[in-house]
């Protein structure tokens, strides 16, 4: 690995120590204060040394060149495994919200369960109004094309909240700048969603948040398998995602009480009527500002020794993030054993951090590493496939959906060919694996669970001779063409030494791989016996739009 950082020392800024002394020392002599300050400084230096001397952290610390890093305690993290858990946790937290609710999803469904979620948000807004809590806010970000589909849609579901609490609730709908002109006029509903959309999945209440790949609709609450990780009481991390969602909202449309759309007051360039390049540059600046601000905050909070330089300057060196004790207002000696890096990918506006990190993660892996990668829509970009096949040395177990658990299975019209098209794409990849004689190193698995669909995406990374994963990627990207180039995406890279959290991650992927079967040449031979023309046509479409 090119960025080991072995033997590096990290020190907390003395200014922060002095602030803590002033804050918590009620009375006492100057000598008492000096002694306490020295004790805290010593404790902080030992804590920082422990938190960042981890070989696991050092192995992956290069990620800090591309993204902010939020150190936390692994005990603050819970891996949820069932859609019902995801739904219940989200409802309960929303109902008890005191400061903020920030939700980013592709869309909000229109069924009874979705109405329960809206009711929970309504209850929180009502409580805030009764308590005259002027600091409370609700921010919801959805995609304008998917959120406007049909007469009863995401917009109509949220009308009541906006009308009753106009000063508390803000609903934003992102419109891709690539759907414009003649294309916007001739591409019908549903198909217009393939041009580009916001695919962010962030579910944040107060200082806790769920990072997931799931949307807010009934099947994602019942029998559509996805991933969900709950981060509790992580203020700085929650602040980052709150600001990220609001940044996207700032170049989106705002939903009005009469169901009309009005361009956000901070957006000076119309997404499909204005200049394409000006809009994209302005949007990129908003996202970059959030990223840079949080990375600069970390640099102010931490300092290295004289021979260490910041990676944000282009020089080698690890990021210097804040410990969770300072982050969360707890004891400064709280243990940090988990590091979370938000990876943003917004291809249309030129933000490519997730792709850069994912490619390097795959490329720099050693022959003793093992990588488990899942995608509900298996359509790796040419770049990802090239790295896995020709550059990476790790062992791979790739998990994809069987046709029966693909979300398009049984659909009417041309959409009904989509599951077979994904099998066709997998067959092409399988043939490449065989051609490069990598069948022992790279294996494909198909997930099947009766009466369920499969929407899992992410990655679990095992270091050499480790029986539990040290890193996971979780979030919205599917590692496909549209995730990299067409949509707005975000996931997190979570590195951990916490054994309980590692155990949860292992149990998660074991549970997902259990109902799967190893894909063999015979499986594709059966599929090849009847390949309708429509399947090859849909395959070509998917390769460039999914």
Short mmCIF file of C-alpha atoms in Angstrom, two decimals:
data_model
loop_
_atom_site.label_atom_id
_atom_site.label_comp_id
_atom_site.label_asym_id
_atom_site.label_seq_id
_atom_site.Cartn_x
_atom_site.Cartn_y
_atom_site.Cartn_z
CA UNK A 1 0.00 0.00 0.00
CA UNK A 2 1.33 3.44 -0.93
CA UNK A 3 0.21 5.43 2.13
CA UNK A 4 1.18 3.47 5.26
CA UNK A 5 1.88 6.46 7.54
CA UNK A 6 3.60 4.16 10.02
CA UNK A 7 5.09 5.81 13.08
CA UNK A 8 3.29 9.14 12.52
CA UNK A 9 2.20 11.11 15.59
CA UNK A 10 -0.84 13.37 15.85
CA UNK A 11 -1.40 16.11 18.42
CA UNK A 12 -4.54 17.98 19.36
CA UNK A 13 -4.41 21.77 19.01
CA UNK A 14 -3.55 23.32 22.35
CA UNK A 15 -6.11 26.02 21.75
CA UNK A 16 -8.86 23.41 22.00
CA UNK A 17 -7.43 22.17 25.29
CA UNK A 18 -7.39 25.70 26.70
CA UNK A 19 -11.00 26.19 25.62
CA UNK A 20 -11.99 22.99 27.42
CA UNK A 21 -10.21 24.11 30.59
CA UNK A 22 -12.03 27.44 30.57
CA UNK A 23 -15.35 25.75 29.86
CA UNK A 24 -15.23 23.05 32.50
CA UNK A 25 -13.09 24.65 35.25
CA UNK A 26 -15.51 26.55 37.42
CA UNK A 27 -13.11 27.77 40.14
CA UNK A 28 -9.53 27.21 41.21
CA UNK A 29 -6.12 28.80 41.22
CA UNK A 30 -3.95 29.47 38.21
CA UNK A 31 -1.67 26.61 39.21
CA UNK A 32 -4.70 24.30 39.42
CA UNK A 33 -5.72 25.36 35.93
CA UNK A 34 -2.19 24.82 34.59
CA UNK A 35 -2.01 21.36 36.13
CA UNK A 36 -5.42 20.41 34.74
CA UNK A 37 -4.48 21.77 31.33
CA UNK A 38 -1.31 19.67 31.33
CA UNK A 39 -3.26 16.56 32.34
CA UNK A 40 -5.82 17.10 29.60
CA UNK A 41 -3.10 17.76 27.02
CA UNK A 42 -1.32 14.56 28.01
CA UNK A 43 -4.55 12.57 27.92
CA UNK A 44 -5.50 14.07 24.56
CA UNK A 45 -2.10 13.30 23.03
CA UNK A 46 -2.30 9.71 24.24
CA UNK A 47 -5.85 9.41 22.91
CA UNK A 48 -4.92 10.80 19.51
CA UNK A 49 -1.93 8.50 19.35
CA UNK A 50 -4.13 5.51 20.15
CA UNK A 51 -6.91 6.54 17.78
CA UNK A 52 -4.65 7.00 14.78
CA UNK A 53 -1.86 4.50 15.44
CA UNK A 54 -4.17 1.67 14.35
CA UNK A 55 -2.67 -0.32 11.50
CA UNK A 56 -6.16 -0.57 10.01
CA UNK A 57 -6.51 3.21 9.98
CA UNK A 58 -3.01 3.58 8.52
CA UNK A 59 -3.76 1.05 5.79
CA UNK A 60 -6.72 3.09 4.54
CA UNK A 61 -5.69 6.61 5.63
CA UNK A 62 -5.05 7.64 2.01
CA UNK A 63 -8.84 7.99 1.64
CA UNK A 64 -8.46 11.21 3.64
CA UNK A 65 -6.91 12.84 0.58
CA UNK A 66 -10.31 12.68 -1.13
CA UNK A 67 -12.84 13.19 1.65
CA UNK A 68 -13.40 14.46 5.19
CA UNK A 69 -12.89 11.92 7.96
CA UNK A 70 -15.14 11.59 11.00
CA UNK A 71 -13.61 9.45 13.78
CA UNK A 72 -16.20 7.89 16.06
CA UNK A 73 -16.54 5.00 18.46
CA UNK A 74 -17.78 1.82 16.81
CA UNK A 75 -20.30 1.40 19.61
CA UNK A 76 -22.15 4.36 18.09
CA UNK A 77 -22.85 2.29 14.97
CA UNK A 78 -25.56 -0.31 14.47
CA UNK A 79 -26.04 -2.44 11.37
CA UNK A 80 -29.74 -2.89 10.66
CA UNK A 81 -30.63 -6.02 8.72
CA UNK A 82 -34.35 -5.97 7.96
CA UNK A 83 -36.52 -3.46 6.06
CA UNK A 84 -38.95 -3.44 8.98
CA UNK A 85 -36.13 -2.35 11.32
CA UNK A 86 -35.23 0.47 8.97
CA UNK A 87 -38.85 1.65 8.85
CA UNK A 88 -39.50 1.48 12.58
CA UNK A 89 -36.25 3.22 13.56
CA UNK A 90 -36.91 5.98 11.03
CA UNK A 91 -40.47 6.52 12.28
CA UNK A 92 -39.54 6.57 15.97
CA UNK A 93 -36.62 8.93 15.49
CA UNK A 94 -38.62 11.28 13.26
CA UNK A 95 -41.44 11.45 15.79
CA UNK A 96 -39.04 12.37 18.61
CA UNK A 97 -36.97 14.88 16.60
CA UNK A 98 -36.03 18.02 18.53
CA UNK A 99 -33.81 19.98 16.19
CA UNK A 100 -33.92 18.75 12.59
CA UNK A 101 -35.12 16.11 10.16
CA UNK A 102 -33.17 15.88 6.93
CA UNK A 103 -34.21 13.24 4.40
CA UNK A 104 -32.74 12.63 0.95
CA UNK A 105 -34.22 9.93 -1.24
CA UNK A 106 -35.10 9.24 -4.85
CA UNK A 107 -38.80 9.45 -3.99
CA UNK A 108 -41.43 9.00 -1.28
CA UNK A 109 -44.08 6.36 -1.96
CA UNK A 110 -47.81 6.87 -1.61
CA UNK A 111 -48.98 3.86 0.43
CA UNK A 112 -50.15 3.51 4.05
CA UNK A 113 -46.65 2.95 5.46
CA UNK A 114 -45.37 6.10 3.79
CA UNK A 115 -48.31 7.96 5.31
CA UNK A 116 -47.23 6.67 8.73
CA UNK A 117 -43.78 8.17 8.15
CA UNK A 118 -45.27 11.50 7.10
CA UNK A 119 -47.46 11.38 10.21
CA UNK A 120 -44.34 10.95 12.37
CA UNK A 121 -42.78 14.01 10.76
CA UNK A 122 -46.04 15.90 11.27
CA UNK A 123 -45.99 15.03 14.98
CA UNK A 124 -42.45 16.38 15.33
CA UNK A 125 -43.45 19.60 13.54
CA UNK A 126 -46.53 19.98 15.75
CA UNK A 127 -44.45 19.54 18.90
CA UNK A 128 -41.93 22.12 17.66
CA UNK A 129 -44.75 24.58 16.95
CA UNK A 130 -46.29 24.04 20.40
CA UNK A 131 -42.92 24.49 22.10
CA UNK A 132 -42.18 27.50 19.86
CA UNK A 133 -38.92 25.81 18.85
CA UNK A 134 -37.70 28.22 16.19
CA UNK A 135 -34.52 26.16 15.61
CA UNK A 136 -36.46 23.11 14.37
CA UNK A 137 -36.41 22.42 10.63
CA UNK A 138 -37.42 19.71 8.17
CA UNK A 139 -35.56 19.43 4.86
CA UNK A 140 -36.62 16.81 2.32
CA UNK A 141 -34.78 16.30 -0.98
CA UNK A 142 -36.28 14.16 -3.76
CA UNK A 143 -35.93 13.85 -7.52
CA UNK A 144 -38.35 15.94 -9.56
CA UNK A 145 -39.00 13.36 -12.29
CA UNK A 146 -39.52 10.35 -10.01
CA UNK A 147 -41.23 12.42 -7.33
CA UNK A 148 -43.73 13.82 -9.84
CA UNK A 149 -44.69 10.51 -11.46
CA UNK A 150 -48.48 10.01 -11.60
CA UNK A 151 -51.31 12.10 -10.20
CA UNK A 152 -50.75 10.86 -6.64
CA UNK A 153 -47.04 11.17 -6.00
CA UNK A 154 -44.32 12.29 -3.60
CA UNK A 155 -45.32 15.91 -4.00
CA UNK A 156 -48.96 15.33 -3.09
CA UNK A 157 -47.89 13.22 -0.10
CA UNK A 158 -46.02 16.19 1.36
CA UNK A 159 -48.50 18.95 0.53
CA UNK A 160 -50.11 18.82 3.97
CA UNK A 161 -46.82 19.37 5.77
CA UNK A 162 -45.89 22.35 3.62
CA UNK A 163 -49.30 23.99 4.00
CA UNK A 164 -49.51 23.51 7.78
CA UNK A 165 -45.87 24.26 8.62
CA UNK A 166 -44.55 26.53 5.84
CA UNK A 167 -41.85 28.00 8.08
CA UNK A 168 -40.61 24.61 9.30
CA UNK A 169 -40.79 22.34 6.25
CA UNK A 170 -38.83 22.65 3.02
CA UNK A 171 -39.26 20.15 0.17
CA UNK A 172 -36.73 20.35 -2.66
CA UNK A 173 -36.84 18.55 -6.00
CA UNK A 174 -33.64 18.18 -8.02
CA UNK A 175 -33.80 18.43 -11.82
CA UNK A 176 -30.82 17.15 -13.81
CA UNK A 177 -29.32 19.74 -16.18
CA UNK A 178 -28.97 17.01 -18.81
CA UNK A 179 -32.74 16.71 -19.38
CA UNK A 180 -33.39 19.83 -21.45
CA UNK A 181 -34.54 21.16 -24.81
CA UNK A 182 -36.04 18.70 -27.31
CA UNK A 183 -35.02 15.75 -25.15
CA UNK A 184 -37.16 16.99 -22.27
CA UNK A 185 -40.14 17.42 -24.58
CA UNK A 186 -40.07 14.06 -26.33
CA UNK A 187 -38.90 11.61 -23.62
CA UNK A 188 -42.00 10.29 -21.82
CA UNK A 189 -42.57 9.92 -18.08
CA UNK A 190 -40.55 7.10 -16.46
CA UNK A 191 -38.07 7.07 -19.35
CA UNK A 192 -37.04 10.65 -18.51
CA UNK A 193 -35.70 9.30 -15.21
CA UNK A 194 -32.93 7.48 -17.10
CA UNK A 195 -31.30 10.77 -18.14
CA UNK A 196 -30.22 11.61 -14.60
CA UNK A 197 -31.57 12.14 -11.09
CA UNK A 198 -30.61 12.51 -7.46
CA UNK A 199 -30.04 9.07 -5.97
CA UNK A 200 -28.81 10.22 -2.54
CA UNK A 201 -30.08 8.20 0.42
CA UNK A 202 -29.59 10.04 3.72
CA UNK A 203 -32.02 9.76 6.64
CA UNK A 204 -30.98 12.15 9.40
CA UNK A 205 -32.71 13.10 12.65
CA UNK A 206 -31.01 15.51 15.06
CA UNK A 207 -27.44 14.16 15.38
CA UNK A 208 -28.13 10.60 14.25
CA UNK A 209 -28.44 9.31 10.71
CA UNK A 210 -29.03 6.21 8.62
CA UNK A 211 -26.93 5.70 5.51
CA UNK A 212 -28.65 3.30 3.15
CA UNK A 213 -29.40 2.37 -0.42
CA UNK A 214 -33.15 2.15 0.27
CA UNK A 215 -35.83 4.54 -0.89
CA UNK A 216 -38.85 5.68 1.12
CA UNK A 217 -41.58 3.39 -0.13
CA UNK A 218 -43.55 0.38 1.07
CA UNK A 219 -41.51 -2.39 -0.53
CA UNK A 220 -38.33 -0.93 0.95
CA UNK A 221 -40.06 -1.11 4.34
CA UNK A 222 -41.23 -4.71 3.93
CA UNK A 223 -39.66 -7.17 1.46
CA UNK A 224 -37.05 -5.37 -0.66
CA UNK A 225 -33.65 -6.27 0.78
CA UNK A 226 -31.17 -3.43 1.14
CA UNK A 227 -28.52 -2.25 3.61
CA UNK A 228 -28.91 0.25 6.46
CA UNK A 229 -26.32 1.50 8.95
CA UNK A 230 -27.37 3.70 11.86
CA UNK A 231 -24.88 6.22 13.26
CA UNK A 232 -26.01 7.54 16.65
CA UNK A 233 -25.00 10.86 18.22
CA UNK A 234 -22.39 11.79 15.61
CA UNK A 235 -22.88 15.56 15.46
CA UNK A 236 -20.11 16.58 13.07
CA UNK A 237 -20.93 13.77 10.68
CA UNK A 238 -24.64 14.66 10.85
CA UNK A 239 -23.78 18.33 10.25
CA UNK A 240 -21.86 17.35 7.12
CA UNK A 241 -24.72 15.37 5.59
CA UNK A 242 -27.25 18.02 6.59
CA UNK A 243 -25.16 20.61 4.76
CA UNK A 244 -24.64 18.31 1.76
CA UNK A 245 -28.39 17.79 1.33
CA UNK A 246 -29.05 21.52 1.70
CA UNK A 247 -26.33 22.25 -0.86
CA UNK A 248 -28.12 20.08 -3.44
CA UNK A 249 -31.41 21.73 -2.45
CA UNK A 250 -29.84 25.12 -3.19
CA UNK A 251 -29.69 24.30 -6.92
CA UNK A 252 -33.05 22.51 -7.02
CA UNK A 253 -36.72 23.48 -7.16
CA UNK A 254 -38.70 24.28 -4.00
CA UNK A 255 -42.16 22.74 -3.69
CA UNK A 256 -44.83 25.36 -2.99
CA UNK A 257 -48.08 24.90 -0.98
CA UNK A 258 -50.11 24.95 -4.24
CA UNK A 259 -47.96 22.11 -5.71
CA UNK A 260 -46.08 24.42 -8.07
CA UNK A 261 -42.30 24.50 -8.28
CA UNK A 262 -40.16 27.56 -7.71
CA UNK A 263 -36.42 27.71 -8.28
CA UNK A 264 -34.47 27.96 -5.01
CA UNK A 265 -33.63 31.55 -4.14
CA UNK A 266 -29.90 30.75 -4.17
CA UNK A 267 -30.02 29.26 -7.67
CA UNK A 268 -29.33 31.92 -10.29
CA UNK A 269 -29.15 29.58 -13.29
CA UNK A 270 -32.15 27.52 -14.36
CA UNK A 271 -31.33 23.77 -14.57
CA UNK A 272 -32.89 23.16 -18.00
CA UNK A 273 -33.60 26.64 -19.39
CA UNK A 274 -30.36 28.34 -18.40
CA UNK A 275 -26.82 27.84 -19.62
CA UNK A 276 -25.87 24.19 -19.09
CA UNK A 277 -22.23 24.80 -18.18
CA UNK A 278 -22.94 27.73 -15.87
CA UNK A 279 -25.44 25.67 -13.91
CA UNK A 280 -23.04 22.74 -13.54
CA UNK A 281 -20.15 24.94 -12.46
CA UNK A 282 -22.31 26.75 -9.87
CA UNK A 283 -23.62 23.43 -8.54
CA UNK A 284 -20.13 21.97 -8.33
CA UNK A 285 -18.95 25.01 -6.39
CA UNK A 286 -21.74 24.48 -3.82
CA UNK A 287 -20.79 20.85 -3.26
CA UNK A 288 -17.07 21.58 -3.23
CA UNK A 289 -17.63 24.30 -0.65
CA UNK A 290 -19.22 21.80 1.77
CA UNK A 291 -16.41 19.30 1.27
CA UNK A 292 -13.62 21.84 1.57
CA UNK A 293 -15.14 23.54 4.59
CA UNK A 294 -15.24 20.30 6.56
CA UNK A 295 -11.74 19.30 5.50
CA UNK A 296 -10.42 22.71 6.52
CA UNK A 297 -12.21 22.47 9.87
CA UNK A 298 -10.33 19.26 10.53
CA UNK A 299 -7.02 20.91 9.75
CA UNK A 300 -7.76 23.69 12.22
CA UNK A 301 -8.60 21.16 14.92
CA UNK A 302 -5.50 19.07 14.43
CA UNK A 303 -1.83 19.54 13.72
CA UNK A 304 0.95 17.10 12.89
CA UNK A 305 4.63 17.22 13.63
CA UNK A 306 7.03 19.32 11.57
CA UNK A 307 7.61 16.82 8.78
CA UNK A 308 3.94 16.09 8.10
CA UNK A 309 2.02 17.94 5.39
CA UNK A 310 -1.67 18.05 4.62
CA UNK A 311 -2.93 15.87 1.77
CA UNK A 312 -5.33 18.62 0.73
CA UNK A 313 -2.30 20.55 -0.46
CA UNK A 314 -1.38 17.68 -2.75
CA UNK A 315 1.36 16.49 -0.43
CA UNK A 316 1.61 13.10 1.17
CA UNK A 317 0.17 12.84 4.65
CA UNK A 318 -2.90 11.65 6.50
CA UNK A 319 -5.97 13.68 7.31
CA UNK A 320 -6.11 14.95 10.85
CA UNK A 321 -9.69 14.62 12.05
CA UNK A 322 -11.28 15.48 15.36
CA UNK A 323 -11.81 12.85 18.03
CA UNK A 324 -15.34 11.87 18.94
CA UNK A 325 -15.03 13.27 22.44
CA UNK A 326 -14.69 16.79 21.06
CA UNK A 327 -17.13 16.05 18.24
CA UNK A 328 -19.94 14.87 20.45
CA UNK A 329 -19.32 16.96 23.54
CA UNK A 330 -18.30 13.96 25.62
CA UNK A 331 -15.11 13.04 27.43
CA UNK A 332 -12.05 13.90 25.38
CA UNK A 333 -10.58 10.50 26.18
CA UNK A 334 -13.46 8.64 24.49
CA UNK A 335 -12.11 5.86 22.32
CA UNK A 336 -12.04 6.29 18.56
CA UNK A 337 -11.84 3.00 16.72
CA UNK A 338 -13.91 3.77 13.63
CA UNK A 339 -13.33 6.30 10.84
CA UNK A 340 -16.06 7.38 8.42
CA UNK A 341 -15.28 9.01 5.06
CA UNK A 342 -18.20 10.42 3.00
CA UNK A 343 -17.61 9.72 -0.70
CA UNK A 344 -19.56 12.01 -3.02
CA UNK A 345 -20.09 11.19 -6.70
CA UNK A 346 -21.96 13.68 -8.88
CA UNK A 347 -20.83 12.96 -12.42
CA UNK A 348 -23.00 15.57 -14.17
CA UNK A 349 -21.34 18.41 -12.25
CA UNK A 350 -17.81 16.96 -12.17
CA UNK A 351 -17.56 15.72 -8.55
CA UNK A 352 -15.89 12.30 -8.80
CA UNK A 353 -14.55 11.47 -5.33
CA UNK A 354 -16.36 8.14 -4.92
CA UNK A 355 -15.11 6.76 -8.22
CA UNK A 356 -11.55 7.86 -7.44
CA UNK A 357 -11.55 6.19 -4.03
CA UNK A 358 -13.28 3.01 -5.23
CA UNK A 359 -10.85 2.57 -8.11
CA UNK A 360 -7.82 3.07 -5.86
CA UNK A 361 -9.29 0.74 -3.24
CA UNK A 362 -9.62 -2.01 -5.84
CA UNK A 363 -6.35 -1.22 -7.59
CA UNK A 364 -4.17 -1.16 -4.47
CA UNK A 365 -5.53 -4.36 -2.90
CA UNK A 366 -3.04 -7.17 -2.31
CA UNK A 367 -3.33 -10.83 -3.29
CA UNK A 368 -4.18 -11.76 0.32
CA UNK A 369 -7.06 -9.29 0.56
CA UNK A 370 -10.65 -10.40 -0.01
CA UNK A 371 -13.36 -8.11 -1.37
CA UNK A 372 -17.08 -8.84 -1.36
CA UNK A 373 -18.98 -6.52 -3.70
CA UNK A 374 -22.76 -6.43 -4.15
CA UNK A 375 -24.99 -4.63 -6.63
CA UNK A 376 -28.72 -4.92 -7.10
CA UNK A 377 -28.17 -3.96 -10.73
CA UNK A 378 -24.92 -5.63 -11.76
CA UNK A 379 -23.50 -3.45 -14.52
CA UNK A 380 -19.94 -2.49 -13.57
CA UNK A 381 -18.43 0.35 -15.55
CA UNK A 382 -15.70 -0.58 -18.03
CA UNK A 383 -13.19 1.10 -15.74
CA UNK A 384 -14.20 -0.92 -12.68
CA UNK A 385 -14.17 -4.16 -14.70
CA UNK A 386 -10.75 -3.39 -16.15
CA UNK A 387 -9.26 -2.78 -12.70
CA UNK A 388 -10.84 -5.90 -11.17
CA UNK A 389 -9.75 -8.13 -14.06
CA UNK A 390 -6.33 -6.72 -14.91
CA UNK A 391 -4.93 -4.65 -12.05
CA UNK A 392 -6.38 -5.78 -8.71
CA UNK A 393 -4.82 -8.79 -6.98
CA UNK A 394 -7.52 -9.38 -4.36
CA UNK A 395 -9.96 -12.27 -4.31
CA UNK A 396 -13.51 -11.24 -5.23
CA UNK A 397 -16.96 -12.56 -4.46
CA UNK A 398 -19.49 -10.54 -6.46
CA UNK A 399 -23.16 -10.70 -5.45
CA UNK A 400 -25.96 -9.87 -7.89
CA UNK A 401 -29.70 -10.39 -8.15
CA UNK A 402 -31.18 -13.46 -9.78
CA UNK A 403 -33.84 -12.52 -12.37
CA UNK A 404 -36.64 -13.49 -9.98
CA UNK A 405 -35.57 -10.92 -7.33
CA UNK A 406 -34.81 -8.13 -9.79
CA UNK A 407 -37.16 -5.20 -9.21
CA UNK A 408 -38.27 -5.33 -12.87
CA UNK A 409 -39.23 -9.01 -12.78
CA UNK A 410 -42.72 -9.51 -14.17
CA UNK A 411 -42.97 -5.94 -15.44
CA UNK A 412 -45.10 -5.24 -18.51
CA UNK A 413 -43.73 -4.28 -21.88
CA UNK A 414 -40.07 -3.81 -22.64
CA UNK A 415 -39.25 -3.40 -18.93
CA UNK A 416 -39.99 -7.09 -18.50
CA UNK A 417 -36.79 -7.88 -20.40
CA UNK A 418 -34.61 -5.98 -17.93
CA UNK A 419 -33.88 -8.95 -15.58
CA UNK A 420 -32.75 -11.08 -18.53
CA UNK A 421 -30.63 -8.20 -19.77
CA UNK A 422 -28.77 -8.08 -16.45
CA UNK A 423 -28.10 -11.82 -16.75
CA UNK A 424 -26.74 -11.14 -20.22
CA UNK A 425 -24.43 -8.44 -18.83
CA UNK A 426 -23.25 -10.82 -16.08
CA UNK A 427 -22.56 -13.46 -18.72
CA UNK A 428 -20.36 -11.00 -20.63
CA UNK A 429 -18.39 -10.29 -17.46
CA UNK A 430 -18.15 -14.01 -16.69
CA UNK A 431 -16.69 -14.60 -20.16
CA UNK A 432 -14.08 -11.91 -19.48
CA UNK A 433 -13.18 -13.63 -16.20
CA UNK A 434 -12.69 -16.88 -18.11
CA UNK A 435 -10.69 -15.21 -20.88
CA UNK A 436 -8.27 -13.68 -18.36
CA UNK A 437 -8.07 -17.03 -16.50
CA UNK A 438 -9.26 -15.43 -13.26
CA UNK A 439 -12.01 -17.89 -12.34
CA UNK A 440 -10.21 -18.95 -9.14
CA UNK A 441 -9.83 -15.34 -8.01
CA UNK A 442 -13.18 -13.88 -9.09
CA UNK A 443 -16.49 -15.60 -8.35
CA UNK A 444 -20.07 -14.50 -9.06
CA UNK A 445 -23.06 -15.31 -6.88
CA UNK A 446 -26.80 -14.92 -7.52
CA UNK A 447 -29.12 -13.92 -4.67
CA UNK A 448 -32.57 -15.49 -4.44
CA UNK A 449 -35.20 -15.17 -1.73
CA UNK A 450 -38.79 -16.16 -2.39
CA UNK A 451 -41.22 -13.23 -2.61
CA UNK A 452 -38.44 -10.70 -2.02
CA UNK A 453 -36.53 -8.34 -4.28
CA UNK A 454 -32.84 -7.46 -4.03
CA UNK A 455 -31.56 -3.88 -3.88
CA UNK A 456 -28.31 -4.39 -1.96
CA UNK A 457 -25.19 -2.51 -2.94
CA UNK A 458 -21.85 -2.02 -1.25
CA UNK A 459 -18.54 -3.63 -0.42
CA UNK A 460 -16.89 -5.49 2.47
CA UNK A 461 -13.09 -5.54 2.63
CA UNK A 462 -11.05 -8.20 4.47
CA UNK A 463 -7.38 -7.52 5.20
CA UNK A 464 -4.88 -10.43 5.06
CA UNK A 465 -5.41 -13.12 7.72
CA UNK A 466 -8.42 -11.27 9.14
CA UNK A 467 -11.62 -13.17 9.85
CA UNK A 468 -13.79 -10.04 9.99
CA UNK A 469 -14.07 -7.06 7.60
CA UNK A 470 -12.11 -3.89 8.33
CA UNK A 471 -13.84 -1.63 5.80
CA UNK A 472 -17.24 -1.35 4.21
CA UNK A 473 -18.72 0.89 1.54
CA UNK A 474 -22.42 1.63 2.00
CA UNK A 475 -24.74 4.09 0.32
CA UNK A 476 -26.54 4.74 -2.93
CA UNK A 477 -24.09 3.81 -5.78
CA UNK A 478 -24.53 0.57 -7.75
CA UNK A 479 -21.02 0.74 -9.32
CA UNK A 480 -22.70 1.09 -12.72
CA UNK A 481 -22.68 3.62 -15.53
CA UNK A 482 -25.41 5.88 -14.22
CA UNK A 483 -24.03 5.84 -10.66
CA UNK A 484 -20.74 7.19 -11.94
CA UNK A 485 -21.83 9.48 -14.77
CA UNK A 486 -25.54 10.37 -14.64
CA UNK A 487 -26.84 10.60 -11.07
CA UNK A 488 -26.03 12.33 -7.80
CA UNK A 489 -24.70 9.69 -5.40
CA UNK A 490 -23.07 9.36 -2.02
CA UNK A 491 -21.80 6.51 0.11
CA UNK A 492 -19.46 6.25 3.06
CA UNK A 493 -16.27 4.28 3.49
CA UNK A 494 -16.27 3.08 7.08
CA UNK A 495 -12.98 1.74 8.47
CA UNK A 496 -13.15 0.07 11.87
CA UNK A 497 -11.13 -1.77 14.51
CA UNK A 498 -14.20 -2.20 16.72
CA UNK A 499 -14.72 -5.94 17.07
CA UNK A 500 -18.43 -5.69 17.78
CA UNK A 501 -18.97 -3.57 14.67
CA UNK A 502 -16.78 -5.88 12.58
CA UNK A 503 -18.88 -8.79 13.82
CA UNK A 504 -22.07 -6.97 12.78
CA UNK A 505 -20.66 -6.34 9.31
CA UNK A 506 -19.64 -9.96 8.90
CA UNK A 507 -23.04 -11.19 10.04
CA UNK A 508 -24.62 -8.78 7.57
CA UNK A 509 -22.81 -10.09 4.51
CA UNK A 510 -23.00 -13.73 5.61
CA UNK A 511 -26.75 -13.30 5.89
CA UNK A 512 -26.87 -11.81 2.39
CA UNK A 513 -24.67 -14.46 0.81
CA UNK A 514 -26.43 -17.43 2.46
CA UNK A 515 -29.42 -17.48 0.07
CA UNK A 516 -27.14 -17.11 -2.95
CA UNK A 517 -25.64 -19.69 -5.31
CA UNK A 518 -22.32 -19.74 -7.11
CA UNK A 519 -22.70 -18.85 -10.78
CA UNK A 520 -21.19 -21.42 -13.14
CA UNK A 521 -20.79 -21.69 -16.89
CA UNK A 522 -23.80 -24.01 -16.99
CA UNK A 523 -26.02 -21.25 -15.59
CA UNK A 524 -25.18 -18.97 -18.54
CA UNK A 525 -25.36 -21.82 -21.01
CA UNK A 526 -28.99 -22.31 -20.01
CA UNK A 527 -29.67 -18.59 -20.28
CA UNK A 528 -28.09 -18.45 -23.74
CA UNK A 529 -30.46 -20.97 -25.29
CA UNK A 530 -33.11 -18.33 -25.90
CA UNK A 531 -31.91 -14.73 -26.04
CA UNK A 532 -34.67 -12.62 -27.65
CA UNK A 533 -33.72 -9.62 -29.72
CA UNK A 534 -35.31 -7.36 -27.12
CA UNK A 535 -32.88 -8.61 -24.48
CA UNK A 536 -29.84 -7.56 -26.51
CA UNK A 537 -31.50 -4.22 -27.22
CA UNK A 538 -32.30 -3.59 -23.55
CA UNK A 539 -28.77 -4.70 -22.62
CA UNK A 540 -27.28 -1.98 -24.80
CA UNK A 541 -29.60 0.56 -23.20
CA UNK A 542 -28.70 -0.55 -19.67
CA UNK A 543 -24.96 -0.43 -20.34
CA UNK A 544 -25.21 3.31 -20.97
CA UNK A 545 -28.11 4.36 -18.77
CA UNK A 546 -27.85 2.09 -15.71
#
